[in-house]
Amino acid sequence: MQTVLSILVIWTLLTAAQASAAQWRFVTEDFPPFTYPADGPARTDRGISAGGPLVEVLQAVCARLQRDCTITLYPWRRALRLAEQGQVDGIFTLVRSPQRDELFHISRMLVTSRYSVFARDDSAFVFNRPSDLAGRLVGVYGPSGTSYILSERLKAVPDVQLHLTPDNRRLLRMLQSGRFGSEGLAVLNQDVAWHLIEDEHLEGLREAGGMGPISYGIGLSRKTVSETQFEAFEDALGAAIADGTVPAILRRHQLEPAY
């Protein structure tokens, strides 16, 4: 009898360990139209379930890998901290940078968008080149990939003051209300900005010029995901692109593929 009980205990522990190993936890942010809260229960201490095209892409990849993947939406700073500390297995949307490459295995880029400069309607400002921002106060979502890229592009521009705001909705409201001054500006992802301007009914804002393309991928923690596991992830992602699964998702959401 004792032997039978021991076998049952060992079997139960092994089953639990296998189930735990098969599950990956991902985090993302409210970044429409790429990711946003899913329809369902209200916010809890564990965040809320995420929806959107990149969530659908990840779910398709996890299904091919036969992994149980949970995807939870948090404010970006918290999501990034969880991912950097290895408390979750992956994060998106991720912009490639040297610092991010040290912490994450980064997938091929999935979607391409553009950064744009936004101004108030009562400003005559037109953006053509980074030097146009000299001496100005510029709001930007951050700390984030957006603020990192903007800082890199403005290294040679004098007297630019960047104001980091941890929420794109708040950033646009601050620009609209004149918190950056009548000649203040904001730099955002173009798709995100126009989605929020329409969704939040923000009047008096306009696009003053484009800053160039930007692409996003999925990051898997180097602390919890091995190189072999990441290669399997990339293979499954490649197969989902090749058989039309990923292209169909991006077309349905009217997004431009980066691969």
XYZ file of C-alpha atoms in Angstrom:
259
model
C 0.000 0.000 0.000
C 2.843 2.362 0.926
C 4.473 1.685 -2.455
C 1.255 2.492 -4.326
C 0.846 5.761 -2.434
C 4.448 6.731 -3.166
C 3.952 6.080 -6.874
C 0.771 8.169 -6.891
C 2.526 11.059 -5.131
C 5.451 10.959 -7.578
C 3.077 10.776 -10.561
C 1.084 13.756 -9.242
C 4.242 15.834 -8.741
C 5.552 14.972 -12.198
C 2.212 15.825 -13.810
C 2.115 19.187 -12.022
C 5.705 19.946 -13.029
C 4.993 19.095 -16.663
C 1.883 21.289 -16.681
C 3.858 24.155 -15.153
C 6.683 23.730 -17.667
C 4.225 23.731 -20.544
C 2.751 27.100 -19.582
C 4.206 30.440 -20.628
C 3.069 33.749 -19.171
C 3.130 36.814 -21.414
C 2.422 40.441 -20.596
C 1.542 43.343 -22.840
C 0.113 46.856 -22.604
C -2.895 48.878 -23.734
C -1.468 49.853 -27.140
C -4.344 49.938 -29.632
C -4.727 48.952 -32.415
C -2.012 46.331 -31.713
C -3.048 45.249 -28.202
C -5.900 46.278 -25.913
C -8.140 44.918 -23.137
C -10.123 41.873 -24.165
C -13.871 41.779 -23.732
C -14.597 40.218 -20.389
C -14.193 40.723 -16.613
C -13.063 44.007 -15.100
C -9.531 44.683 -13.881
C -8.158 42.551 -11.044
C -4.905 42.506 -9.055
C -3.542 40.154 -11.711
C -4.253 42.558 -14.547
C -6.771 41.927 -17.288
C -6.869 39.614 -20.258
C -5.471 41.084 -23.459
C -6.928 41.145 -26.953
C -5.858 42.461 -30.359
C -4.037 41.241 -33.451
C -0.670 40.556 -31.811
C -2.436 38.583 -29.097
C -4.090 36.496 -31.824
C -0.712 35.913 -33.477
C 0.832 34.749 -30.200
C -2.119 32.477 -29.477
C -1.703 30.858 -32.899
C 1.990 30.208 -32.219
C 1.315 28.792 -28.747
C -1.321 26.453 -30.207
C 1.266 25.071 -32.662
C 3.704 24.550 -29.786
C 0.957 22.942 -27.693
C 1.735 25.366 -24.900
C -0.756 26.961 -22.562
C 0.003 30.691 -22.882
C -1.635 33.321 -20.692
C -1.530 36.928 -21.911
C -2.198 39.670 -19.368
C -2.391 43.408 -19.882
C -0.633 45.776 -17.468
C 0.644 49.343 -17.566
C 3.851 49.225 -19.620
C 6.257 49.982 -16.768
C 4.895 47.123 -14.690
C 4.801 44.752 -17.655
C 8.401 45.565 -18.534
C 9.567 45.161 -14.944
C 7.925 41.729 -14.684
C 9.560 40.645 -17.942
C 12.995 42.049 -17.098
C 12.989 40.254 -13.736
C 11.976 36.953 -15.312
C 8.679 36.822 -13.411
C 6.935 36.230 -16.749
C 8.163 34.473 -19.872
C 7.500 37.074 -22.571
C 6.409 40.589 -23.460
C 5.191 42.568 -26.465
C 5.016 44.913 -28.326
C 8.803 45.140 -28.303
C 11.149 47.431 -30.222
C 14.622 46.020 -30.820
C 17.458 47.784 -28.974
C 20.843 46.708 -27.537
C 19.443 46.708 -23.985
C 16.397 44.654 -24.982
C 18.577 42.162 -26.891
C 20.521 41.477 -23.679
C 17.360 40.609 -21.760
C 15.152 38.966 -24.367
C 15.153 36.610 -27.299
C 13.363 38.849 -29.810
C 11.254 37.372 -32.568
C 11.279 38.537 -36.156
C 9.471 41.839 -36.462
C 5.756 41.309 -37.080
C 4.122 44.661 -37.784
C 5.408 47.936 -39.143
C 4.039 51.359 -38.268
C 5.450 54.889 -38.216
C 6.355 57.530 -35.692
C 4.744 60.900 -36.256
C 4.929 64.341 -34.679
C 1.584 65.728 -33.502
C 0.741 69.367 -32.789
C -2.256 71.479 -31.849
C -4.388 72.917 -34.617
C -3.500 76.460 -33.520
C 0.195 75.791 -34.174
C 1.692 76.315 -37.629
C 4.550 73.889 -36.934
C 5.530 71.479 -39.709
C 8.054 68.709 -39.098
C 10.570 67.838 -41.822
C 13.764 66.838 -39.987
C 14.938 66.246 -36.385
C 16.585 69.691 -36.195
C 13.082 71.203 -36.427
C 12.582 70.133 -32.800
C 15.472 72.254 -31.496
C 14.469 74.321 -28.480
C 11.036 72.685 -28.132
C 9.201 70.760 -25.440
C 8.224 67.361 -26.824
C 5.963 64.899 -25.049
C 6.590 61.192 -25.621
C 5.274 57.932 -24.203
C 7.915 56.458 -21.960
C 10.137 55.088 -20.770
C 9.472 52.918 -23.803
C 10.794 51.912 -27.201
C 9.305 55.140 -28.536
C 11.247 57.332 -26.110
C 14.436 55.315 -26.742
C 14.201 55.717 -30.529
C 13.322 59.413 -30.218
C 16.275 60.048 -27.893
C 18.617 58.344 -30.372
C 17.337 60.453 -33.263
C 17.638 63.704 -31.316
C 21.178 63.230 -29.957
C 22.588 65.927 -32.237
C 19.660 68.348 -31.774
C 20.257 71.091 -29.169
C 17.903 72.203 -26.404
C 15.196 69.598 -26.894
C 13.294 68.897 -23.693
C 11.565 65.509 -23.599
C 8.624 65.010 -21.260
C 8.034 61.287 -20.576
C 4.410 60.300 -20.013
C 3.507 56.700 -19.077
C 0.247 56.610 -21.034
C -0.517 57.519 -24.662
C -4.055 58.647 -23.842
C -2.757 61.024 -21.195
C -0.046 62.231 -23.572
C -2.589 63.267 -26.206
C -4.848 64.915 -23.621
C -1.877 66.895 -22.296
C -1.041 68.060 -25.809
C -4.666 68.987 -26.482
C -5.017 70.960 -23.227
C -1.832 72.964 -23.835
C 0.220 71.360 -21.032
C 3.252 71.467 -23.362
C 2.476 75.050 -24.411
C 0.729 76.302 -27.532
C 3.792 75.299 -29.569
C 4.328 72.035 -27.700
C 4.538 68.751 -29.588
C 4.129 65.026 -29.026
C 5.728 62.071 -30.789
C 3.635 58.906 -31.038
C 3.117 55.831 -33.086
C 0.932 57.036 -35.962
C -1.544 54.137 -35.813
C -1.892 54.422 -32.039
C -2.368 58.199 -32.161
C -5.136 58.209 -34.757
C -6.888 55.290 -33.071
C -6.916 57.159 -29.739
C -7.857 60.526 -31.266
C -10.937 58.895 -32.757
C -11.701 56.700 -29.748
C -11.299 59.522 -27.204
C -12.952 62.165 -29.438
C -9.913 64.435 -29.134
C -10.368 67.559 -31.214
C -7.843 70.253 -32.055
C -4.932 67.908 -32.840
C -3.205 67.297 -36.143
C -0.303 65.341 -37.574
C 2.614 67.697 -38.254
C 4.920 65.242 -40.045
C 6.333 61.731 -40.058
C 9.554 60.592 -38.372
C 10.032 57.237 -40.067
C 9.044 53.583 -39.738
C 9.100 51.426 -36.633
C 8.541 47.679 -36.268
C 7.419 45.538 -33.335
C 8.063 41.945 -32.299
C 7.652 39.590 -29.351
C 10.292 39.182 -26.649
C 10.875 35.983 -24.659
C 12.811 36.194 -21.399
C 16.366 34.864 -21.521
C 15.943 34.014 -17.814
C 13.117 31.527 -18.349
C 13.174 30.554 -22.038
C 16.116 28.599 -23.459
C 17.689 29.165 -26.864
C 16.224 25.850 -28.027
C 12.751 26.841 -26.874
C 13.061 30.192 -28.623
C 14.139 28.522 -31.857
C 11.046 26.308 -31.652
C 8.958 29.463 -31.096
C 10.478 31.123 -34.163
C 9.912 27.991 -36.253
C 6.246 27.912 -35.226
C 5.902 31.617 -35.976
C 7.504 31.126 -39.394
C 5.103 28.282 -40.155
C 2.120 30.437 -39.130
C 3.325 33.139 -41.516
C 3.980 30.700 -44.359
C 0.560 29.037 -44.200
C -1.287 32.366 -44.170
C -2.451 32.362 -40.527
C -0.536 35.481 -39.476
C -1.119 37.414 -42.739
C -4.865 36.804 -42.391
C -4.857 38.209 -38.832
C -2.953 41.341 -39.849
C -5.148 41.911 -42.925
C -8.295 41.632 -40.817
C -6.963 44.368 -38.525
C -5.596 46.432 -41.448
C -1.996 46.303 -40.202
C 1.168 46.304 -42.306
C 3.386 43.232 -41.920
C 7.083 43.721 -41.177
C 8.399 40.277 -42.170
